[in-house]
Amino acid sequence: MTADELQVVVETTDDDVVVIRVRGSLDGWSAPSGLVEALEAAAGSGGRLTVADLSRLEFADSTGLHVLLNARHRHVDAGVRLVLAGPLKTEVRRLLEVSGTLGAFTVADTVDAALTC
C-alpha cells in the first residue's frame, strides 16, 4: 500500500458500535467506494453509534467531503450517531473548516472520546 491509497478497516464492538478506521487519502483518485460501503452498512446496521477514525487520514478533497456529508445524512435518516474521531490532520480539518461543514459533524479528539459521545 502506498501512502496515497485508501485503506478501510471495520470493527464492531459488543455494544453495537461500528468503528471504521480510515488510512491514506480520501479523494477522487483513491476509489472511496470501500469507505462508502462501510459507512452505508454501518448506518443500516441498527447499531447505536458509528465512529469514523480519521486520525490516519492524510488528505481529503471535495470527493472525501462528499462521502462524509452523504454518510452524515444517511446516519441521521437511520437514527444512528456518526462521530468523526481524530486527531484530524491539518489538511482534513482545514477542508471541513473552509467548506463550512465542520459544525455539521460531531468530532472527538480520539476514538476513546468518540465512544462516549
mmCIF file of N, CA and C in Angstrom:
data_model
loop_
_atom_site.group_PDB
_atom_site.id
_atom_site.type_symbol
_atom_site.label_atom_id
_atom_site.label_comp_id
_atom_site.label_asym_id
_atom_site.label_seq_id
_atom_site.Cartn_x
_atom_site.Cartn_y
_atom_site.Cartn_z
ATOM 1 N N MET A 1 0.841 -1.182 0.000
ATOM 2 C CA MET A 1 0.000 0.000 0.000
ATOM 3 C C MET A 1 0.883 1.240 0.000
ATOM 4 N N THR A 2 0.598 2.171 -0.898
ATOM 5 C CA THR A 2 1.310 3.437 -0.893
ATOM 6 C C THR A 2 0.586 4.402 0.030
ATOM 7 N N ALA A 3 1.243 5.507 0.347
ATOM 8 C CA ALA A 3 0.667 6.487 1.272
ATOM 9 C C ALA A 3 -0.638 7.079 0.744
ATOM 10 N N ASP A 4 -0.800 7.101 -0.579
ATOM 11 C CA ASP A 4 -1.997 7.699 -1.167
ATOM 12 C C ASP A 4 -3.188 6.755 -1.229
ATOM 13 N N GLU A 5 -2.950 5.461 -1.110
ATOM 14 C CA GLU A 5 -4.046 4.507 -1.201
ATOM 15 C C GLU A 5 -4.963 4.622 0.009
ATOM 16 N N LEU A 6 -6.223 4.376 -0.220
ATOM 17 C CA LEU A 6 -7.215 4.417 0.856
ATOM 18 C C LEU A 6 -7.397 3.017 1.414
ATOM 19 N N GLN A 7 -7.250 2.893 2.722
ATOM 20 C CA GLN A 7 -7.468 1.622 3.398
ATOM 21 C C GLN A 7 -8.574 1.816 4.423
ATOM 22 N N VAL A 8 -9.516 0.872 4.449
ATOM 23 C CA VAL A 8 -10.658 0.947 5.359
ATOM 24 C C VAL A 8 -10.748 -0.370 6.119
ATOM 25 N N VAL A 9 -10.774 -0.269 7.447
ATOM 26 C CA VAL A 9 -10.921 -1.443 8.301
ATOM 27 C C VAL A 9 -12.130 -1.203 9.194
ATOM 28 N N VAL A 10 -13.032 -2.188 9.245
ATOM 29 C CA VAL A 10 -14.265 -2.061 10.021
ATOM 30 C C VAL A 10 -14.218 -3.028 11.197
ATOM 31 N N GLU A 11 -14.542 -2.503 12.374
ATOM 32 C CA GLU A 11 -14.624 -3.300 13.592
ATOM 33 C C GLU A 11 -15.989 -3.039 14.221
ATOM 34 N N THR A 12 -16.590 -4.071 14.793
ATOM 35 C CA THR A 12 -17.851 -3.905 15.519
ATOM 36 C C THR A 12 -17.632 -4.349 16.953
ATOM 37 N N THR A 13 -18.012 -3.492 17.890
ATOM 38 C CA THR A 13 -17.837 -3.815 19.301
ATOM 39 C C THR A 13 -19.046 -4.582 19.821
ATOM 40 N N ASP A 14 -18.912 -5.122 21.008
ATOM 41 C CA ASP A 14 -20.004 -5.875 21.632
ATOM 42 C C ASP A 14 -21.204 -5.003 21.981
ATOM 43 N N ASP A 15 -21.000 -3.687 22.084
ATOM 44 C CA ASP A 15 -22.107 -2.806 22.463
ATOM 45 C C ASP A 15 -22.650 -2.009 21.272
ATOM 46 N N ASP A 16 -22.680 -2.640 20.106
ATOM 47 C CA ASP A 16 -23.311 -2.077 18.902
ATOM 48 C C ASP A 16 -22.680 -0.786 18.399
ATOM 49 N N VAL A 17 -21.361 -0.702 18.482
ATOM 50 C CA VAL A 17 -20.636 0.430 17.913
ATOM 51 C C VAL A 17 -19.817 -0.088 16.737
ATOM 52 N N VAL A 18 -19.918 0.603 15.612
ATOM 53 C CA VAL A 18 -19.096 0.275 14.452
ATOM 54 C C VAL A 18 -17.974 1.305 14.387
ATOM 55 N N VAL A 19 -16.737 0.829 14.392
ATOM 56 C CA VAL A 19 -15.571 1.703 14.262
ATOM 57 C C VAL A 19 -14.980 1.460 12.880
ATOM 58 N N ILE A 20 -14.913 2.527 12.096
ATOM 59 C CA ILE A 20 -14.365 2.449 10.743
ATOM 60 C C ILE A 20 -13.053 3.220 10.749
ATOM 61 N N ARG A 21 -11.954 2.499 10.596
ATOM 62 C CA ARG A 21 -10.621 3.115 10.604
ATOM 63 C C ARG A 21 -10.198 3.393 9.165
ATOM 64 N N VAL A 22 -9.857 4.649 8.906
ATOM 65 C CA VAL A 22 -9.542 5.106 7.560
ATOM 66 C C VAL A 22 -8.085 5.558 7.523
ATOM 67 N N ARG A 23 -7.388 5.108 6.496
ATOM 68 C CA ARG A 23 -5.968 5.445 6.368
ATOM 69 C C ARG A 23 -5.665 5.799 4.915
ATOM 70 N N GLY A 24 -4.815 6.802 4.710
ATOM 71 C CA GLY A 24 -4.401 7.189 3.358
ATOM 72 C C GLY A 24 -5.037 8.491 2.929
ATOM 73 N N SER A 25 -5.446 8.536 1.658
ATOM 74 C CA SER A 25 -6.054 9.739 1.079
ATOM 75 C C SER A 25 -7.479 9.441 0.646
ATOM 76 N N LEU A 26 -8.362 10.376 0.934
ATOM 77 C CA LEU A 26 -9.772 10.255 0.559
ATOM 78 C C LEU A 26 -10.056 11.316 -0.490
ATOM 79 N N ASP A 27 -9.847 10.930 -1.741
ATOM 80 C CA ASP A 27 -10.013 11.872 -2.832
ATOM 81 C C ASP A 27 -10.509 11.137 -4.073
ATOM 82 N N GLY A 28 -10.650 11.860 -5.155
ATOM 83 C CA GLY A 28 -11.156 11.273 -6.388
ATOM 84 C C GLY A 28 -10.274 10.185 -6.964
ATOM 85 N N TRP A 29 -9.014 10.181 -6.596
ATOM 86 C CA TRP A 29 -8.071 9.180 -7.113
ATOM 87 C C TRP A 29 -8.041 7.920 -6.263
ATOM 88 N N SER A 30 -8.590 7.961 -5.080
ATOM 89 C CA SER A 30 -8.419 6.860 -4.130
ATOM 90 C C SER A 30 -9.516 5.795 -4.181
ATOM 91 N N ALA A 31 -10.466 5.943 -5.079
ATOM 92 C CA ALA A 31 -11.572 4.982 -5.192
ATOM 93 C C ALA A 31 -12.223 4.751 -3.824
ATOM 94 N N PRO A 32 -12.989 5.737 -3.343
ATOM 95 C CA PRO A 32 -13.534 5.663 -1.986
ATOM 96 C C PRO A 32 -14.724 4.723 -1.807
ATOM 97 N N SER A 33 -15.004 3.866 -2.777
ATOM 98 C CA SER A 33 -16.191 3.020 -2.693
ATOM 99 C C SER A 33 -16.170 2.107 -1.468
ATOM 100 N N GLY A 34 -14.996 1.654 -1.035
ATOM 101 C CA GLY A 34 -14.920 0.811 0.159
ATOM 102 C C GLY A 34 -15.378 1.552 1.401
ATOM 103 N N LEU A 35 -15.016 2.819 1.500
ATOM 104 C CA LEU A 35 -15.449 3.623 2.636
ATOM 105 C C LEU A 35 -16.940 3.917 2.542
ATOM 106 N N VAL A 36 -17.407 4.233 1.352
ATOM 107 C CA VAL A 36 -18.837 4.494 1.159
ATOM 108 C C VAL A 36 -19.642 3.273 1.585
ATOM 109 N N GLU A 37 -19.217 2.098 1.151
ATOM 110 C CA GLU A 37 -19.921 0.862 1.509
ATOM 111 C C GLU A 37 -19.891 0.611 3.011
ATOM 112 N N ALA A 38 -18.745 0.854 3.642
ATOM 113 C CA ALA A 38 -18.630 0.645 5.088
ATOM 114 C C ALA A 38 -19.544 1.597 5.856
ATOM 115 N N LEU A 39 -19.587 2.857 5.440
ATOM 116 C CA LEU A 39 -20.442 3.839 6.108
ATOM 117 C C LEU A 39 -21.916 3.526 5.885
ATOM 118 N N GLU A 40 -22.281 3.108 4.680
ATOM 119 C CA GLU A 40 -23.668 2.731 4.388
ATOM 120 C C GLU A 40 -24.082 1.538 5.244
ATOM 121 N N ALA A 41 -23.223 0.535 5.321
ATOM 122 C CA ALA A 41 -23.525 -0.657 6.113
ATOM 123 C C ALA A 41 -23.671 -0.305 7.587
ATOM 124 N N ALA A 42 -22.815 0.573 8.075
ATOM 125 C CA ALA A 42 -22.884 0.978 9.481
ATOM 126 C C ALA A 42 -24.195 1.701 9.775
ATOM 127 N N ALA A 43 -24.593 2.589 8.878
ATOM 128 C CA ALA A 43 -25.851 3.322 9.082
ATOM 129 C C ALA A 43 -27.041 2.371 9.070
ATOM 130 N N GLY A 44 -26.980 1.344 8.252
ATOM 131 C CA GLY A 44 -28.090 0.415 8.141
ATOM 132 C C GLY A 44 -28.034 -0.761 9.098
ATOM 133 N N SER A 45 -27.019 -0.801 9.954
ATOM 134 C CA SER A 45 -26.814 -1.961 10.826
ATOM 135 C C SER A 45 -27.727 -1.988 12.041
ATOM 136 N N GLY A 46 -28.344 -0.868 12.334
ATOM 137 C CA GLY A 46 -29.178 -0.806 13.530
ATOM 138 C C GLY A 46 -28.381 -0.580 14.790
ATOM 139 N N GLY A 47 -27.100 -0.299 14.635
ATOM 140 C CA GLY A 47 -26.256 -0.011 15.793
ATOM 141 C C GLY A 47 -26.593 1.333 16.394
ATOM 142 N N ARG A 48 -25.951 1.642 17.503
ATOM 143 C CA ARG A 48 -26.241 2.905 18.169
ATOM 144 C C ARG A 48 -25.275 4.023 17.786
ATOM 145 N N LEU A 49 -24.086 3.638 17.267
ATOM 146 C CA LEU A 49 -23.047 4.632 17.014
ATOM 147 C C LEU A 49 -22.089 4.127 15.953
ATOM 148 N N THR A 50 -21.686 5.036 15.059
ATOM 149 C CA THR A 50 -20.597 4.772 14.118
ATOM 150 C C THR A 50 -19.494 5.774 14.415
ATOM 151 N N VAL A 51 -18.287 5.269 14.586
ATOM 152 C CA VAL A 51 -17.119 6.127 14.773
ATOM 153 C C VAL A 51 -16.240 5.989 13.537
ATOM 154 N N ALA A 52 -16.027 7.088 12.836
ATOM 155 C CA ALA A 52 -15.110 7.108 11.702
ATOM 156 C C ALA A 52 -13.780 7.636 12.217
ATOM 157 N N ASP A 53 -12.822 6.740 12.384
ATOM 158 C CA ASP A 53 -11.499 7.096 12.892
ATOM 159 C C ASP A 53 -10.690 7.666 11.733
ATOM 160 N N LEU A 54 -10.553 8.973 11.707
ATOM 161 C CA LEU A 54 -9.847 9.670 10.639
ATOM 162 C C LEU A 54 -8.441 10.093 11.065
ATOM 163 N N SER A 55 -7.957 9.572 12.166
ATOM 164 C CA SER A 55 -6.652 10.000 12.692
ATOM 165 C C SER A 55 -5.496 9.670 11.754
ATOM 166 N N ARG A 56 -5.681 8.696 10.868
ATOM 167 C CA ARG A 56 -4.616 8.322 9.928
ATOM 168 C C ARG A 56 -4.968 8.702 8.489
ATOM 169 N N LEU A 57 -6.000 9.546 8.353
ATOM 170 C CA LEU A 57 -6.352 10.078 7.042
ATOM 171 C C LEU A 57 -5.420 11.248 6.748
ATOM 172 N N GLU A 58 -4.600 11.090 5.728
ATOM 173 C CA GLU A 58 -3.572 12.088 5.418
ATOM 174 C C GLU A 58 -4.096 13.265 4.615
ATOM 175 N N PHE A 59 -5.100 13.022 3.788
ATOM 176 C CA PHE A 59 -5.594 14.055 2.873
ATOM 177 C C PHE A 59 -7.035 13.749 2.498
ATOM 178 N N ALA A 60 -7.819 14.779 2.288
ATOM 179 C CA ALA A 60 -9.171 14.640 1.748
ATOM 180 C C ALA A 60 -9.468 15.860 0.890
ATOM 181 N N ASP A 61 -10.203 15.628 -0.183
ATOM 182 C CA ASP A 61 -10.624 16.738 -1.039
ATOM 183 C C ASP A 61 -12.147 16.754 -1.101
ATOM 184 N N SER A 62 -12.707 17.415 -2.105
ATOM 185 C CA SER A 62 -14.158 17.534 -2.191
ATOM 186 C C SER A 62 -14.843 16.171 -2.334
ATOM 187 N N THR A 63 -14.170 15.212 -2.939
ATOM 188 C CA THR A 63 -14.731 13.861 -3.016
ATOM 189 C C THR A 63 -14.893 13.290 -1.620
ATOM 190 N N GLY A 64 -13.858 13.431 -0.801
ATOM 191 C CA GLY A 64 -13.920 12.957 0.577
ATOM 192 C C GLY A 64 -14.986 13.675 1.378
ATOM 193 N N LEU A 65 -15.086 14.970 1.182
ATOM 194 C CA LEU A 65 -16.113 15.745 1.867
ATOM 195 C C LEU A 65 -17.502 15.248 1.479
ATOM 196 N N HIS A 66 -17.692 14.986 0.212
ATOM 197 C CA HIS A 66 -18.969 14.468 -0.283
ATOM 198 C C HIS A 66 -19.294 13.119 0.382
ATOM 199 N N VAL A 67 -18.310 12.245 0.493
ATOM 200 C CA VAL A 67 -18.513 10.942 1.143
ATOM 201 C C VAL A 67 -18.953 11.134 2.593
ATOM 202 N N LEU A 68 -18.270 12.013 3.312
ATOM 203 C CA LEU A 68 -18.589 12.239 4.725
ATOM 204 C C LEU A 68 -19.964 12.886 4.903
ATOM 205 N N LEU A 69 -20.285 13.852 4.064
ATOM 206 C CA LEU A 69 -21.597 14.500 4.171
ATOM 207 C C LEU A 69 -22.728 13.539 3.837
ATOM 208 N N ASN A 70 -22.544 12.722 2.811
ATOM 209 C CA ASN A 70 -23.569 11.719 2.495
ATOM 210 C C ASN A 70 -23.734 10.732 3.642
ATOM 211 N N ALA A 71 -22.621 10.339 4.249
ATOM 212 C CA ALA A 71 -22.685 9.415 5.390
ATOM 213 C C ALA A 71 -23.424 10.063 6.551
ATOM 214 N N ARG A 72 -23.180 11.328 6.775
ATOM 215 C CA ARG A 72 -23.881 12.036 7.850
ATOM 216 C C ARG A 72 -25.386 12.014 7.612
ATOM 217 N N HIS A 73 -25.786 12.345 6.387
ATOM 218 C CA HIS A 73 -27.219 12.353 6.062
ATOM 219 C C HIS A 73 -27.832 10.964 6.228
ATOM 220 N N ARG A 74 -27.139 9.953 5.764
ATOM 221 C CA ARG A 74 -27.639 8.577 5.867
ATOM 222 C C ARG A 74 -27.774 8.166 7.326
ATOM 223 N N HIS A 75 -26.800 8.539 8.152
ATOM 224 C CA HIS A 75 -26.862 8.207 9.579
ATOM 225 C C HIS A 75 -28.004 8.945 10.276
ATOM 226 N N VAL A 76 -28.187 10.204 9.946
ATOM 227 C CA VAL A 76 -29.296 10.971 10.529
ATOM 228 C C VAL A 76 -30.617 10.309 10.161
ATOM 229 N N ASP A 77 -30.780 9.965 8.893
ATOM 230 C CA ASP A 77 -32.018 9.311 8.442
ATOM 231 C C ASP A 77 -32.255 7.983 9.155
ATOM 232 N N ALA A 78 -31.170 7.260 9.460
ATOM 233 C CA ALA A 78 -31.283 5.951 10.105
ATOM 234 C C ALA A 78 -31.356 6.047 11.629
ATOM 235 N N GLY A 79 -31.160 7.244 12.173
ATOM 236 C CA GLY A 79 -31.179 7.413 13.625
ATOM 237 C C GLY A 79 -29.955 6.851 14.322
ATOM 238 N N VAL A 80 -28.839 6.827 13.616
ATOM 239 C CA VAL A 80 -27.578 6.328 14.167
ATOM 240 C C VAL A 80 -26.603 7.496 14.254
ATOM 241 N N ARG A 81 -25.970 7.654 15.428
ATOM 242 C CA ARG A 81 -24.994 8.742 15.581
ATOM 243 C C ARG A 81 -23.728 8.437 14.788
ATOM 244 N N LEU A 82 -23.171 9.454 14.163
ATOM 245 C CA LEU A 82 -21.902 9.358 13.456
ATOM 246 C C LEU A 82 -20.949 10.346 14.097
ATOM 247 N N VAL A 83 -19.802 9.853 14.546
ATOM 248 C CA VAL A 83 -18.790 10.709 15.155
ATOM 249 C C VAL A 83 -17.486 10.541 14.387
ATOM 250 N N LEU A 84 -16.880 11.660 14.021
ATOM 251 C CA LEU A 84 -15.556 11.639 13.399
ATOM 252 C C LEU A 84 -14.534 11.723 14.514
ATOM 253 N N ALA A 85 -13.572 10.802 14.514
ATOM 254 C CA ALA A 85 -12.548 10.783 15.559
ATOM 255 C C ALA A 85 -11.203 11.166 14.971
ATOM 256 N N GLY A 86 -10.445 11.889 15.741
ATOM 257 C CA GLY A 86 -9.122 12.325 15.331
ATOM 258 C C GLY A 86 -8.067 11.790 16.258
ATOM 259 N N PRO A 87 -6.990 12.513 16.374
ATOM 260 C CA PRO A 87 -6.878 13.902 15.937
ATOM 261 C C PRO A 87 -6.851 14.019 14.414
ATOM 262 N N LEU A 88 -7.567 15.022 13.907
ATOM 263 C CA LEU A 88 -7.622 15.246 12.470
ATOM 264 C C LEU A 88 -6.342 15.922 12.012
ATOM 265 N N LYS A 89 -5.805 15.452 10.894
ATOM 266 C CA LYS A 89 -4.646 16.114 10.281
ATOM 267 C C LYS A 89 -5.066 17.514 9.852
ATOM 268 N N THR A 90 -4.117 18.417 9.780
ATOM 269 C CA THR A 90 -4.379 19.806 9.431
ATOM 270 C C THR A 90 -5.146 19.918 8.114
ATOM 271 N N GLU A 91 -4.761 19.130 7.113
ATOM 272 C CA GLU A 91 -5.399 19.205 5.798
ATOM 273 C C GLU A 91 -6.870 18.805 5.861
ATOM 274 N N VAL A 92 -7.177 17.815 6.660
ATOM 275 C CA VAL A 92 -8.556 17.331 6.780
ATOM 276 C C VAL A 92 -9.400 18.336 7.557
ATOM 277 N N ARG A 93 -8.878 18.809 8.673
ATOM 278 C CA ARG A 93 -9.607 19.812 9.463
ATOM 279 C C ARG A 93 -9.839 21.071 8.636
ATOM 280 N N ARG A 94 -8.831 21.483 7.888
ATOM 281 C CA ARG A 94 -8.959 22.698 7.079
ATOM 282 C C ARG A 94 -10.054 22.543 6.016
ATOM 283 N N LEU A 95 -10.148 21.370 5.406
ATOM 284 C CA LEU A 95 -11.208 21.127 4.428
ATOM 285 C C LEU A 95 -12.581 21.323 5.062
ATOM 286 N N LEU A 96 -12.770 20.778 6.247
ATOM 287 C CA LEU A 96 -14.053 20.917 6.940
ATOM 288 C C LEU A 96 -14.311 22.368 7.341
ATOM 289 N N GLU A 97 -13.269 23.057 7.774
ATOM 290 C CA GLU A 97 -13.432 24.461 8.182
ATOM 291 C C GLU A 97 -13.726 25.364 6.992
ATOM 292 N N VAL A 98 -12.923 25.244 5.933
ATOM 293 C CA VAL A 98 -13.074 26.119 4.767
ATOM 294 C C VAL A 98 -14.419 25.892 4.077
ATOM 295 N N SER A 99 -14.883 24.661 4.076
ATOM 296 C CA SER A 99 -16.161 24.349 3.434
ATOM 297 C C SER A 99 -17.356 24.724 4.318
ATOM 298 N N GLY A 100 -17.093 25.092 5.566
ATOM 299 C CA GLY A 100 -18.163 25.461 6.481
ATOM 300 C C GLY A 100 -18.951 24.276 7.001
ATOM 301 N N THR A 101 -18.374 23.080 6.916
ATOM 302 C CA THR A 101 -19.100 21.874 7.316
ATOM 303 C C THR A 101 -18.621 21.271 8.634
ATOM 304 N N LEU A 102 -17.604 21.818 9.242
ATOM 305 C CA LEU A 102 -17.088 21.251 10.492
ATOM 306 C C LEU A 102 -18.193 21.142 11.536
ATOM 307 N N GLY A 103 -19.023 22.168 11.636
ATOM 308 C CA GLY A 103 -20.108 22.176 12.614
ATOM 309 C C GLY A 103 -21.219 21.171 12.328
ATOM 310 N N ALA A 104 -21.235 20.610 11.129
ATOM 311 C CA ALA A 104 -22.256 19.615 10.786
ATOM 312 C C ALA A 104 -21.943 18.251 11.390
ATOM 313 N N PHE A 105 -20.710 18.083 11.850
ATOM 314 C CA PHE A 105 -20.267 16.803 12.376
ATOM 315 C C PHE A 105 -19.992 16.889 13.865
ATOM 316 N N THR A 106 -20.169 15.771 14.541
ATOM 317 C CA THR A 106 -19.659 15.627 15.899
ATOM 318 C C THR A 106 -18.223 15.122 15.734
ATOM 319 N N VAL A 107 -17.280 15.846 16.305
ATOM 320 C CA VAL A 107 -15.867 15.492 16.170
ATOM 321 C C VAL A 107 -15.289 15.288 17.565
ATOM 322 N N ALA A 108 -14.614 14.156 17.737
ATOM 323 C CA ALA A 108 -13.949 13.852 19.009
ATOM 324 C C ALA A 108 -12.447 13.801 18.780
ATOM 325 N N ASP A 109 -11.695 14.094 19.833
ATOM 326 C CA ASP A 109 -10.241 14.124 19.710
ATOM 327 C C ASP A 109 -9.629 12.746 19.493
ATOM 328 N N THR A 110 -10.282 11.694 19.996
ATOM 329 C CA THR A 110 -9.769 10.332 19.890
ATOM 330 C C THR A 110 -10.926 9.358 19.701
ATOM 331 N N VAL A 111 -10.603 8.132 19.352
ATOM 332 C CA VAL A 111 -11.630 7.107 19.251
ATOM 333 C C VAL A 111 -12.255 6.859 20.632
ATOM 334 N N ASP A 112 -11.428 6.795 21.670
ATOM 335 C CA ASP A 112 -11.962 6.581 23.018
ATOM 336 C C ASP A 112 -12.949 7.672 23.399
ATOM 337 N N ALA A 113 -12.632 8.920 23.088
ATOM 338 C CA ALA A 113 -13.549 10.011 23.377
ATOM 339 C C ALA A 113 -14.820 9.893 22.541
ATOM 340 N N ALA A 114 -14.695 9.441 21.302
ATOM 341 C CA ALA A 114 -15.861 9.280 20.434
ATOM 342 C C ALA A 114 -16.813 8.220 20.963
ATOM 343 N N LEU A 115 -16.283 7.206 21.616
ATOM 344 C CA LEU A 115 -17.124 6.136 22.142
ATOM 345 C C LEU A 115 -18.036 6.600 23.251
ATOM 346 N N THR A 116 -17.735 7.740 23.853
ATOM 347 C CA THR A 116 -18.566 8.273 24.932
ATOM 348 C C THR A 116 -19.518 9.366 24.464
ATOM 349 N N CYS A 117 -19.498 9.670 23.177
ATOM 350 C CA CYS A 117 -20.385 10.715 22.631
ATOM 351 C C CYS A 117 -21.812 10.236 22.532
#
